[in-house]
Short mmCIF file of C-alpha atoms in Angstrom, two decimals:
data_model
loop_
_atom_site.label_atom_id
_atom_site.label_comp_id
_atom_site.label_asym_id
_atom_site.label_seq_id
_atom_site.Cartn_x
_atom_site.Cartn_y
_atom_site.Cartn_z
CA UNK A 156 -10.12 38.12 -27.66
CA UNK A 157 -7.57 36.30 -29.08
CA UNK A 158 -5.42 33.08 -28.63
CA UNK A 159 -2.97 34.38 -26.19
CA UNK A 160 -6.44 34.36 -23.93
CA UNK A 161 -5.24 30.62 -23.47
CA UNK A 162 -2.40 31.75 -21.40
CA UNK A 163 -4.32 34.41 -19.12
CA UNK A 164 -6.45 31.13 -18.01
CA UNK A 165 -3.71 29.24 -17.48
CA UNK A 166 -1.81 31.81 -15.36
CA UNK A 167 -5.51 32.26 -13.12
CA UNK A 168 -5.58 28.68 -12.79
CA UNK A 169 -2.31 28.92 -10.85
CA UNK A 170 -4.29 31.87 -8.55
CA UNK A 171 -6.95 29.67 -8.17
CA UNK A 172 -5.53 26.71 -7.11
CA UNK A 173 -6.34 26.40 -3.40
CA UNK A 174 -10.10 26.02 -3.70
CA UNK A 175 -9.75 23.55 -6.04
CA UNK A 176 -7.85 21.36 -3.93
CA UNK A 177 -9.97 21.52 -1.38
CA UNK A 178 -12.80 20.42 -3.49
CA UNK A 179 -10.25 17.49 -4.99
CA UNK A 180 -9.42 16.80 -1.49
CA UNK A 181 -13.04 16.18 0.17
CA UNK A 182 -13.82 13.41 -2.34
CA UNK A 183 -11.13 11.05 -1.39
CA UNK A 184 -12.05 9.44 1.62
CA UNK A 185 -9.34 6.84 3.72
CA UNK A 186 -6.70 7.70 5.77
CA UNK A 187 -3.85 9.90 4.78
CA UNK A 188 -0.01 9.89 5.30
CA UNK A 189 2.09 12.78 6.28
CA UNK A 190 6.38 13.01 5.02
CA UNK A 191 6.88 12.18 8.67
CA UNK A 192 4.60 9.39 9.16
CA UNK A 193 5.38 8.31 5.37
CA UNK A 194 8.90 7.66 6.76
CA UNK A 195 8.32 5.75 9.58
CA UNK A 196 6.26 3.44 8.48
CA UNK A 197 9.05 3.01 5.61
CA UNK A 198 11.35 2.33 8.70
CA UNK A 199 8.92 -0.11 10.24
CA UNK A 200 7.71 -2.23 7.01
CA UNK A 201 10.09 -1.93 4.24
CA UNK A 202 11.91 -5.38 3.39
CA UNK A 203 15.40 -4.18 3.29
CA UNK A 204 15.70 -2.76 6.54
CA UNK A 205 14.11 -6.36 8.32
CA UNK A 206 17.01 -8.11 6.19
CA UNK A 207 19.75 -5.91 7.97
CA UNK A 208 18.01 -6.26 11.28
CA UNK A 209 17.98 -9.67 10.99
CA UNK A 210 21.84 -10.20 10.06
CA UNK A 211 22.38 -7.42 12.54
CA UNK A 212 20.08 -10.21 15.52
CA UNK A 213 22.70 -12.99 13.71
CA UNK A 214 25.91 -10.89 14.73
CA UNK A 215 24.42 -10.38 18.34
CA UNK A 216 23.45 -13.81 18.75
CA UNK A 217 27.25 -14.63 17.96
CA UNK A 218 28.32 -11.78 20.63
CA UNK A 219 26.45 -14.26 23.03
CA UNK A 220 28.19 -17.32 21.70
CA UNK A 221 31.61 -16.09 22.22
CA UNK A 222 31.00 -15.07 25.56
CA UNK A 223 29.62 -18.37 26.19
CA UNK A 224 31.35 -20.94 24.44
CA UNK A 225 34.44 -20.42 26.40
CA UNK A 226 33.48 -21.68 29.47
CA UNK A 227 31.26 -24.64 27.83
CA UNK A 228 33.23 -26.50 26.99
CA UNK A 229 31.80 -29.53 28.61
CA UNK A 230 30.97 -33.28 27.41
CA UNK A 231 28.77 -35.67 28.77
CA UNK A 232 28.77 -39.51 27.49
CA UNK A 233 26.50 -42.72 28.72
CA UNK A 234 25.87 -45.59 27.74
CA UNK A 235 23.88 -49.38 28.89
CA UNK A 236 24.81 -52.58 27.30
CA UNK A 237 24.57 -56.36 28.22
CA UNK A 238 27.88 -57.50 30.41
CA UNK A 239 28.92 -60.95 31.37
CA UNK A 240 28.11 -62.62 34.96
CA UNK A 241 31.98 -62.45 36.49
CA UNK A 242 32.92 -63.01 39.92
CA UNK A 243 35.65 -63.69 42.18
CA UNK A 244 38.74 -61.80 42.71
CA UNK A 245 42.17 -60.50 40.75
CA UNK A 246 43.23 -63.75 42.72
CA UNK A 247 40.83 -66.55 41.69
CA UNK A 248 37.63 -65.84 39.86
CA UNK A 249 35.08 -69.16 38.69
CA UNK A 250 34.09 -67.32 35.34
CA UNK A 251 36.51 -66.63 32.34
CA UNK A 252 37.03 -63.78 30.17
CA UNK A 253 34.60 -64.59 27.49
CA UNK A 254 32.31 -61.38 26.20
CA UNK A 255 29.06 -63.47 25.97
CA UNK A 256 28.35 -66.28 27.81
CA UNK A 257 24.90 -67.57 28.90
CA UNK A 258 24.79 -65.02 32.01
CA UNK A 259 24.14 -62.08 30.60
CA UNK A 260 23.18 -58.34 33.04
CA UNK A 261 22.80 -54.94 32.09
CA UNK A 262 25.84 -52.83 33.08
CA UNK A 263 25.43 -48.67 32.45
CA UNK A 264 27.98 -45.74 32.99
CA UNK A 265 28.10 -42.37 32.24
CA UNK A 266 30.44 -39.40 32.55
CA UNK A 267 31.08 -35.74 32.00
CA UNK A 268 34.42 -34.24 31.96
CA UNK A 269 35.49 -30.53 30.31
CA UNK A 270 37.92 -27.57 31.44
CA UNK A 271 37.58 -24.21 32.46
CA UNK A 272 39.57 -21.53 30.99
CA UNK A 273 42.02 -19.36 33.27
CA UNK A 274 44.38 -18.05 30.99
CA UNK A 275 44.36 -18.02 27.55
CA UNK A 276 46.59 -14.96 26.83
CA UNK A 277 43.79 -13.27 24.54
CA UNK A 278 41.95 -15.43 22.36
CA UNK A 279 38.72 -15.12 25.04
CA UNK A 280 39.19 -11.21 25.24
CA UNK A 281 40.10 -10.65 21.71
CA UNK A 282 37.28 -12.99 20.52
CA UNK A 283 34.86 -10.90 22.50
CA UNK A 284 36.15 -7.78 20.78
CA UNK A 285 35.81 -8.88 17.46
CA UNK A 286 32.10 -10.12 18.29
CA UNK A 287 31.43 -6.60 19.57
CA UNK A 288 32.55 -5.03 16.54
CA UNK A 289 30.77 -6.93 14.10
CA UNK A 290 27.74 -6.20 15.69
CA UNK A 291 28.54 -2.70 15.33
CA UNK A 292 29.02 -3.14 12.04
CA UNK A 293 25.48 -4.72 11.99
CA UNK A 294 24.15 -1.47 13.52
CA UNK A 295 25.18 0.89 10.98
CA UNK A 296 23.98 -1.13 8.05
CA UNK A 297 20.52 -0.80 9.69
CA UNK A 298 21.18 2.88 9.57
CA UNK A 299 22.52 2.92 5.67
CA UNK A 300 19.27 1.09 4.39
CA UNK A 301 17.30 3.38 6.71
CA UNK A 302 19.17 6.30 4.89
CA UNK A 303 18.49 4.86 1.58
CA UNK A 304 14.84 4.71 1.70
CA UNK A 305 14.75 7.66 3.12
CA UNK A 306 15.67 8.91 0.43
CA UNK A 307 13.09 6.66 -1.98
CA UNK A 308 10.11 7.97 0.64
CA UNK A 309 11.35 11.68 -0.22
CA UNK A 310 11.33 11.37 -3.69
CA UNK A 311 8.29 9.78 -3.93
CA UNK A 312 6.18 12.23 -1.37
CA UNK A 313 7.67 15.43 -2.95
CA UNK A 314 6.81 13.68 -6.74
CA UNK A 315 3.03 13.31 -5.44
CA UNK A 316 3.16 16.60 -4.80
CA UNK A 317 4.99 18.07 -7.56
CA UNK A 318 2.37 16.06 -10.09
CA UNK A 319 -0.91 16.78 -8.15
CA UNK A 320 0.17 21.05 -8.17
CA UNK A 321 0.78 20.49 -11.83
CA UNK A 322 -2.81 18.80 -12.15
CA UNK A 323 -4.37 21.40 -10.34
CA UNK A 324 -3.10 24.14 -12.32
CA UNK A 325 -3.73 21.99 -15.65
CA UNK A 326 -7.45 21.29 -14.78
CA UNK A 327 -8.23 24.60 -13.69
CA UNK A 328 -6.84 26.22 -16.97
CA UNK A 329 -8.66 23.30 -18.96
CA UNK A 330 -11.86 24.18 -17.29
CA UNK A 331 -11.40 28.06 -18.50
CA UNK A 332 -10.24 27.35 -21.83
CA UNK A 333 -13.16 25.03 -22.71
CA UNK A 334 -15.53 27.44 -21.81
CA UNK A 335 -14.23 30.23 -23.70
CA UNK A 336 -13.45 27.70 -26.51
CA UNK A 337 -17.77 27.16 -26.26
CA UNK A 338 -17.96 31.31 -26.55
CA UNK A 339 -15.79 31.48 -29.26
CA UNK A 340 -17.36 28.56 -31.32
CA UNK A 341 -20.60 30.56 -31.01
CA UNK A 342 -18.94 33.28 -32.69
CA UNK A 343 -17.61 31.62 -35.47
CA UNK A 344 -21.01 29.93 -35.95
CA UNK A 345 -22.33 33.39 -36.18
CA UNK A 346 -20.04 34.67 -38.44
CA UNK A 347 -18.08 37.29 -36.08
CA UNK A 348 -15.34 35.16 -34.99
CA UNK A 349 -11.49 34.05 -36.08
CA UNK A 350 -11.74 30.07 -36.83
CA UNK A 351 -8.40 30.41 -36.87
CA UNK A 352 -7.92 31.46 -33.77
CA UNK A 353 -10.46 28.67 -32.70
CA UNK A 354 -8.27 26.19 -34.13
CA UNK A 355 -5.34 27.11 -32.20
CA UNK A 356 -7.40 27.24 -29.13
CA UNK A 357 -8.42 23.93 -29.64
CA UNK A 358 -4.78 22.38 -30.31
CA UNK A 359 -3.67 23.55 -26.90
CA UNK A 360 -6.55 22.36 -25.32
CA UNK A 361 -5.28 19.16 -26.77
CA UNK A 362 -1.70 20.04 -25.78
CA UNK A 363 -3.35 20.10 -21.64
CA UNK A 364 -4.45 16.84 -22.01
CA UNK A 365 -1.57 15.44 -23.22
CA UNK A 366 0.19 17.66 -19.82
CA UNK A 367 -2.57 16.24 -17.62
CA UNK A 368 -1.94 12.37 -18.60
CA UNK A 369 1.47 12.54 -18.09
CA UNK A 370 1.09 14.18 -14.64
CA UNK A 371 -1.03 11.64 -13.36
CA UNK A 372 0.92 9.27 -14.82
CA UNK A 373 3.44 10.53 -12.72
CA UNK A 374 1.38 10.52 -9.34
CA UNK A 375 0.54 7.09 -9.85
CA UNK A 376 4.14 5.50 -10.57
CA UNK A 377 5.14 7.86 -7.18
CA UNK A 378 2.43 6.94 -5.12
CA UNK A 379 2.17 3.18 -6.42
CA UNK A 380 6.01 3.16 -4.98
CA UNK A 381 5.40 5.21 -1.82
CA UNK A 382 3.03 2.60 -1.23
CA UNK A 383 5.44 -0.15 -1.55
CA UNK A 384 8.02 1.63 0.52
CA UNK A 385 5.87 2.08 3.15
CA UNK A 386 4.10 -1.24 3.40
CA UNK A 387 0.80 0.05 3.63
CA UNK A 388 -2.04 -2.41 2.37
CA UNK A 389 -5.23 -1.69 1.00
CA UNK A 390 -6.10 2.72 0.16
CA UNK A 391 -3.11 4.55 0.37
CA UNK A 392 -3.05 8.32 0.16
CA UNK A 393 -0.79 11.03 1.37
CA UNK A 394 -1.73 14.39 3.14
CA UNK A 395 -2.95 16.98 1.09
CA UNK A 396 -1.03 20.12 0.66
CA UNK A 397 0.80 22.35 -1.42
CA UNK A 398 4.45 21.41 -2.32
CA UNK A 399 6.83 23.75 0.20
CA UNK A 400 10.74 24.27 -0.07
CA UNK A 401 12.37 22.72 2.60
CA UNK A 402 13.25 24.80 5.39
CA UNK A 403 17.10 24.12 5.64
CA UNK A 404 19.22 27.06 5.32
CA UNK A 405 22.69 25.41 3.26
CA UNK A 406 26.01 26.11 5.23
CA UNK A 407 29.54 25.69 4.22
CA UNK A 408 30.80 22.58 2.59
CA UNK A 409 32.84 21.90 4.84
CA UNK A 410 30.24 21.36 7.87
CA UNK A 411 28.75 18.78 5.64
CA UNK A 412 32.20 17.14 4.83
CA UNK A 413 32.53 16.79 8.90
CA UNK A 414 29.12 15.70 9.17
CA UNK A 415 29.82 12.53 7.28
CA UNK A 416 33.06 11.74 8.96
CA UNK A 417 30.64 11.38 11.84
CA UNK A 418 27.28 10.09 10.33
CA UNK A 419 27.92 8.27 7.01
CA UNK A 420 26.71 4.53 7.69
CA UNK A 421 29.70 3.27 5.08
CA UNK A 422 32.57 5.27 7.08
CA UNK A 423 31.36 3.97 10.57
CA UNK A 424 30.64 0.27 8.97
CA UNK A 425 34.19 0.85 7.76
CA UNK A 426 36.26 1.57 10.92
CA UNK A 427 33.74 -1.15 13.16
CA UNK A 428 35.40 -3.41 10.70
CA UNK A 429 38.86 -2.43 11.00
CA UNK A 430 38.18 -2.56 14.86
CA UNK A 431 37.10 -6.36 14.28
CA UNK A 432 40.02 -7.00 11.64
CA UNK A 433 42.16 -5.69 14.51
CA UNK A 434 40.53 -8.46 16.78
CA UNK A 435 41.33 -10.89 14.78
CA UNK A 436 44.62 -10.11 14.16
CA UNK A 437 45.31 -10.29 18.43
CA UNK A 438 43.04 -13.18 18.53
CA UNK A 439 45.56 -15.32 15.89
CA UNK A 440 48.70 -13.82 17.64
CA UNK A 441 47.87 -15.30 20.87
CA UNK A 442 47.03 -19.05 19.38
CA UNK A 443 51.44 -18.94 18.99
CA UNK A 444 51.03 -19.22 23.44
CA UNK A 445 49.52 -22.29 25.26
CA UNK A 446 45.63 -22.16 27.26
CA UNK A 447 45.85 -23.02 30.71
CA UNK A 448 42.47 -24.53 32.41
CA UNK A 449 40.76 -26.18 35.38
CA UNK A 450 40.12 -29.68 33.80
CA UNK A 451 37.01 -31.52 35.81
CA UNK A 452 35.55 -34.54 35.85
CA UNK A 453 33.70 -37.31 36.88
CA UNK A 454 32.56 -40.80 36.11
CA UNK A 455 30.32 -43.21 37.78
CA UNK A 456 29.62 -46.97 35.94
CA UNK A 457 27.78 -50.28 37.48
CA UNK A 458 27.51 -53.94 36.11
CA UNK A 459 25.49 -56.00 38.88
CA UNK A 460 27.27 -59.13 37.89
CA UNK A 461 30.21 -58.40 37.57
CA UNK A 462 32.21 -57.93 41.48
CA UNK A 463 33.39 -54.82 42.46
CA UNK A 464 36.22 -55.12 43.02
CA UNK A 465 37.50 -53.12 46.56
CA UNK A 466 41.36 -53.17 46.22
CA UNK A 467 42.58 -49.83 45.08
CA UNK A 468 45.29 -51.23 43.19
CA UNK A 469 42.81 -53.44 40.81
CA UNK A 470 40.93 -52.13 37.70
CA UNK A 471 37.70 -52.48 37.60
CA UNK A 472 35.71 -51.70 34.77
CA UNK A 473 32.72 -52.03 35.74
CA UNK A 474 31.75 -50.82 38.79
CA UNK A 475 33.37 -47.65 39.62
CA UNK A 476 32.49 -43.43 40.56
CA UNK A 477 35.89 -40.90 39.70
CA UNK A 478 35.68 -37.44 39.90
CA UNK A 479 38.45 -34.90 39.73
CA UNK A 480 40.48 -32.08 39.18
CA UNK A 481 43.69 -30.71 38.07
CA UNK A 482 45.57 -27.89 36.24
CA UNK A 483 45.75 -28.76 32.47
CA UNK A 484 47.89 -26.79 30.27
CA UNK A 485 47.04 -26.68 25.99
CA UNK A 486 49.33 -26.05 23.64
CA UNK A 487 48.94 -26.51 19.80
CA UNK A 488 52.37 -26.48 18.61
CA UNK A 489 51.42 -25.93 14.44
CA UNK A 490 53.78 -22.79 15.06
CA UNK A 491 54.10 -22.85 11.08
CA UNK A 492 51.16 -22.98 9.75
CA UNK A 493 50.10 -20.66 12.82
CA UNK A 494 52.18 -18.11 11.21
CA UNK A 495 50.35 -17.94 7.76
CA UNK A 496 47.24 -17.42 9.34
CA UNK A 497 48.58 -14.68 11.30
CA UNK A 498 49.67 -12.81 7.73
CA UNK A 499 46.46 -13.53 6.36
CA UNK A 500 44.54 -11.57 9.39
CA UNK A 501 47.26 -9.55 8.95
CA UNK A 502 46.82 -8.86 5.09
CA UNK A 503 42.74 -8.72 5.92
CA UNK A 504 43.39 -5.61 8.64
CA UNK A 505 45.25 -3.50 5.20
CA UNK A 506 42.43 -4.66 3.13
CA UNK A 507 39.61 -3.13 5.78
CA UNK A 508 42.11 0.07 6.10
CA UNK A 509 42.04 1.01 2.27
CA UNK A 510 38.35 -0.19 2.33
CA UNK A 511 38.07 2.71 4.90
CA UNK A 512 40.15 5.12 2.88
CA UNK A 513 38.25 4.22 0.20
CA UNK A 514 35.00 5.05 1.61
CA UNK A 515 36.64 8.06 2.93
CA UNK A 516 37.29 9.43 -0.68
CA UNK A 517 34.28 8.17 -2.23
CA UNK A 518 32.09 9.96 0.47
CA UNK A 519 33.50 13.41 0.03
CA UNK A 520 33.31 13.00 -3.43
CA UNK A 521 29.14 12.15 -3.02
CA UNK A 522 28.38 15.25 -0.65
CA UNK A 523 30.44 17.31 -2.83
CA UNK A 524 28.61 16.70 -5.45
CA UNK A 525 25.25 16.26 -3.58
CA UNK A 526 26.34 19.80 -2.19
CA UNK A 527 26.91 21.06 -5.64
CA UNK A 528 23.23 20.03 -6.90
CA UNK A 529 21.52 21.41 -3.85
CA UNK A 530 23.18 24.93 -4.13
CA UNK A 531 22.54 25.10 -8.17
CA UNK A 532 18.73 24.20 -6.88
CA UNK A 533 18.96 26.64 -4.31
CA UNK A 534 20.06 29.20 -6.90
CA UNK A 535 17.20 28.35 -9.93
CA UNK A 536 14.94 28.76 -7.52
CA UNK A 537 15.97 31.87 -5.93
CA UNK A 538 15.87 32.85 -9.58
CA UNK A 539 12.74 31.49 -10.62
CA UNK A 540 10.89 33.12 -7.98
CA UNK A 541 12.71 36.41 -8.71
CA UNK A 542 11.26 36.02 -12.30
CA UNK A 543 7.88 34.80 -11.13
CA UNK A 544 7.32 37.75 -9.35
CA UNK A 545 8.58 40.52 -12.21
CA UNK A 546 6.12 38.18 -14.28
CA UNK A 547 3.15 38.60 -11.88
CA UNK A 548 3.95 42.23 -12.20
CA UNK A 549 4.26 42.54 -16.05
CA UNK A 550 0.64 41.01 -16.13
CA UNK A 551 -0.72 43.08 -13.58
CA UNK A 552 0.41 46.04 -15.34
CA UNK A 553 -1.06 44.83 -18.97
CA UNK A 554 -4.40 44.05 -17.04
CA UNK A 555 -4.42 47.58 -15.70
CA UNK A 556 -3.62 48.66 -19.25
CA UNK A 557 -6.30 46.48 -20.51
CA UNK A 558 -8.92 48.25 -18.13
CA UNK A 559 -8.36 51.74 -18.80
CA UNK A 560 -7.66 51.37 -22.27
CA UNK A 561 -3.98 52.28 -23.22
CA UNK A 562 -3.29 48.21 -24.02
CA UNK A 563 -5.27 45.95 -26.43
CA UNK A 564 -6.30 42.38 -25.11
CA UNK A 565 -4.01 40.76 -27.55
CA UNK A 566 -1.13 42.51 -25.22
CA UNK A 567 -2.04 40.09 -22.20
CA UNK A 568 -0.78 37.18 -24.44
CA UNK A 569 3.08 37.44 -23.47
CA UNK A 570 3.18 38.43 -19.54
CA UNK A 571 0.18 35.59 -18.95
CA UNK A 572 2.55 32.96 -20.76
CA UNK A 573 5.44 34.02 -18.94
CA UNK A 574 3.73 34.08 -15.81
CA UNK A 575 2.47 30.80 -16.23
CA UNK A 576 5.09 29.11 -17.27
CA UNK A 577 7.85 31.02 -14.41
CA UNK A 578 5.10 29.15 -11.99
CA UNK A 579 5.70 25.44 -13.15
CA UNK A 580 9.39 26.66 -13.33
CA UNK A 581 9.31 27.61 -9.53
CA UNK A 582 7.51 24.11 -8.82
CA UNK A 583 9.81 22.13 -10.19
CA UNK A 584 12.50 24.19 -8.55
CA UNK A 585 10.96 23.41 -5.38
CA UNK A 586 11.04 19.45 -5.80
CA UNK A 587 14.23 19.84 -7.11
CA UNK A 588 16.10 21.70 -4.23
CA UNK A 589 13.86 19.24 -1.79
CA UNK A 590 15.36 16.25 -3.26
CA UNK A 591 18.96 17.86 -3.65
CA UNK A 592 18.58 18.53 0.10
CA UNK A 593 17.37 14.75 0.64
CA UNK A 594 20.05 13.48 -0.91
CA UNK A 595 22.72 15.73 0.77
CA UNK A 596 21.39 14.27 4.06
CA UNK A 597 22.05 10.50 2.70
CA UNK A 598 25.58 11.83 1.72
CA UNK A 599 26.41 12.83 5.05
CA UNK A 600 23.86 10.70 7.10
CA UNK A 601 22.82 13.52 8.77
CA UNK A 602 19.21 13.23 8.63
CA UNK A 603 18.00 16.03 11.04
CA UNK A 604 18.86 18.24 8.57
CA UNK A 605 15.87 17.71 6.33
CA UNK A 606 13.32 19.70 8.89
CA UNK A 607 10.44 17.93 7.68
CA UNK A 608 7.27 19.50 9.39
#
């Protein structure tokens, strides 16, 4: 045999893969995470999505406030401080007017007061509506940094996978190799063998290592991050199976184009915010018109030494109980200065609208392109696995040869290369069109499209 034997092993290492990861499978113990589950618990744990929840709790709590506040409006005072013994009438009264004299009593009084709104022309309404939208806005930025580690989780689970088929097929192959590198240093030894050939041998033997280092370099960086995405603590391991093409069929461009007119996080966040700009806009308009309100309140103070005085028509200050209410009109009149800030909501509604336009453009332009990559990925691998099976055919055919005599061994070298090497070529097709596919659905924000089983 010669050299080109290096490649035959290589090429039944990818036949022989299945057993072998079973057998790599039973010795890892722990529990272990499917795509589906992997992205769930991405959902659940990972940091960036709790920020956005929590400014999306802040907006809500502010939806309360401004339906609140409004009718709140409500102040209550007291107080208790020494007063001066007085008695007597407005008429005649023994005592004078001094503040402190030797007769000294606690007086207290206390008071609330505040007014109801009836009419405000808007600002309650409007204020309300601009509330509403923000929190909408708060919603769909829960839904973009869901989208975006989506996407993280997807790269990560199809790398695992990607690097532990390339390990399988890399071990397997090393396994073959150094026993027929053991056989063929017998040879040598004995006098019948190429050392040359040996030699060779024994360089790409070195060359697998080299492959099977960086692969599980690979697997570790993926799954060190899938961890971290995740937020799982402690042994951390993902199920194991062989790395599949993703079931989604591609349609027209323009499905996806519509898809993230309806779907896309940034486009949504966009018009929520031209909805609240809008608010805004009404809510400063209507400050140029006055509030009318119930105003209440009501007022009860008492100084023991001081008289209390009965006659309606006399002050008294400190012994008293008022309570009202009447019809109380507001009306800033800063007409002015009201009118700058109604350009500058004015000016902040144009800004949102070419924000939106803006996100409009620069959203096609991402699922175009994320379109483009998926259907080039779609098309190497159609083609990859067209040439991996006219390879599997060419070697078959040698073998054959091989057995009944009309090839030589050394003829196996070219069809087991190719066939080896069209397999890695179809695996990393596969990851590729899975993560083209992935990131299509974080264009558009259509996630259901991704199938995962």
């Amino acid at each position: 045999m010669r050299f080109a034997l290096a490649f035959v092993l290589l090429a039944t290492g990818t036949l022989a893969a299945s057993p072998a990861r079973a057998q790599e499978s039973a010795k890892v113990s722990g529990p272990r995470y499917d795509l589906r589950r992997c992205l769930n618990l991405a959902e659940q744990n990972y940091p960036k999505i709790h920020e956005a929840r929590a400014r999306l709790e802040q907006k809500r709590a502010q939806v309360r406030q401004a339906h609140t506040q409004p009718y709140s409006d409500f102040t209550f005072t007291g107080g208790i401080g020494p007063a001066p013994t007085v008695r007597g009438t407005s008429i005649y009264s023994p005592n004078t007017d001094a503040s402190l004299t030797s007769n000294m009593a606690l007086a207290w009084q206390v008071g609330i007061e505040g007014a109801v709104p009836l009419w405000t022309f808007g600002k309650i309404t409007n204020l309300w509506d601009a509330a509403d939208a923000q929190v909408k806005v708060g919603e769909h930025e829960v839904k973009k940094e869901k989208n975006a580690v989506k996407l993280s989780v997807r790269q990560a689970f199809y790398g695992i996978l990607l690097a532990r088929d390339s390990l399988l097929l890399l071990r397997d192959a090393s396994k073959r190799i150094d026993k027929y590198i053991k056989r063929l240093s017998d040879r040598v030894a004995e006098g019948e063998g190429d050392d040359i050939e040996l030699i060779k041998l024994k360089m790409y033997r070195e060359d697998l290592v080299v492959k099977e280092s960086e692969a599980r370099r690979h697997e570790a960086q993926a799954l060190a991050g899938l961890r971290f995405l995740t937020g799982v603590r402690g042994q951390f391991d993902i199920a194991d199976r062989p790395l599949k093409k993703n079931p989604h069929t591609l349609a027209p461009l323009a499905r996806y184009l519509e898809a993230a007119r309806l779907f896309r996080p940034e486009i949504n966040m966009a018009r929520a915010g031209i909805a609240a700009r809008n608010a805004q806009l009404r809510l400063e308009r209507s400050r140029y018109y006055p509030d009318l309100a119930v105003g209440l309140s009501a007022k009860w103070a008492k100084a023991p030494e001081v008289t209390d005085q009965q006659n309606p028509f006399v002050h008294d200050g400190g012994n008293y109980f008022h309570y009202g209410a009447a019809l109380v009109l507001r009306w800033k009149l800063d007409f002015l200065p009201q009118s700058a800030r109604v350009a500058q909501a004015a000016a902040q509604v144009e800004e949102i609208r070419a924000t939106e336009r803006y996100a409009l453009g620069g959203v096609a332009v991402e699922v175009e392109n994320a379109y483009i990559e998926a259907r080039d990925a779609q098309k190497r691998l159609d083609a990859h696995t067209r040439a991996l099976k006219l390879a599997k055919q060419w070697l078959i055919k040698v073998q054959q040869g091989i057995d009944v005599g009309t090839f030589e061994e050394e003829d196996i070298a070219d069809p087991a290369k190719e066939y080896a090497l069209k397999r890695f070529n179809q695996l990393s097709a596969i990851f590729d069109y899975n993560v083209a596919v992935a990131k299509l659905a974080q264009a558009t924000g259509w996630d259901a499209m991704n199938n995962e089983r």
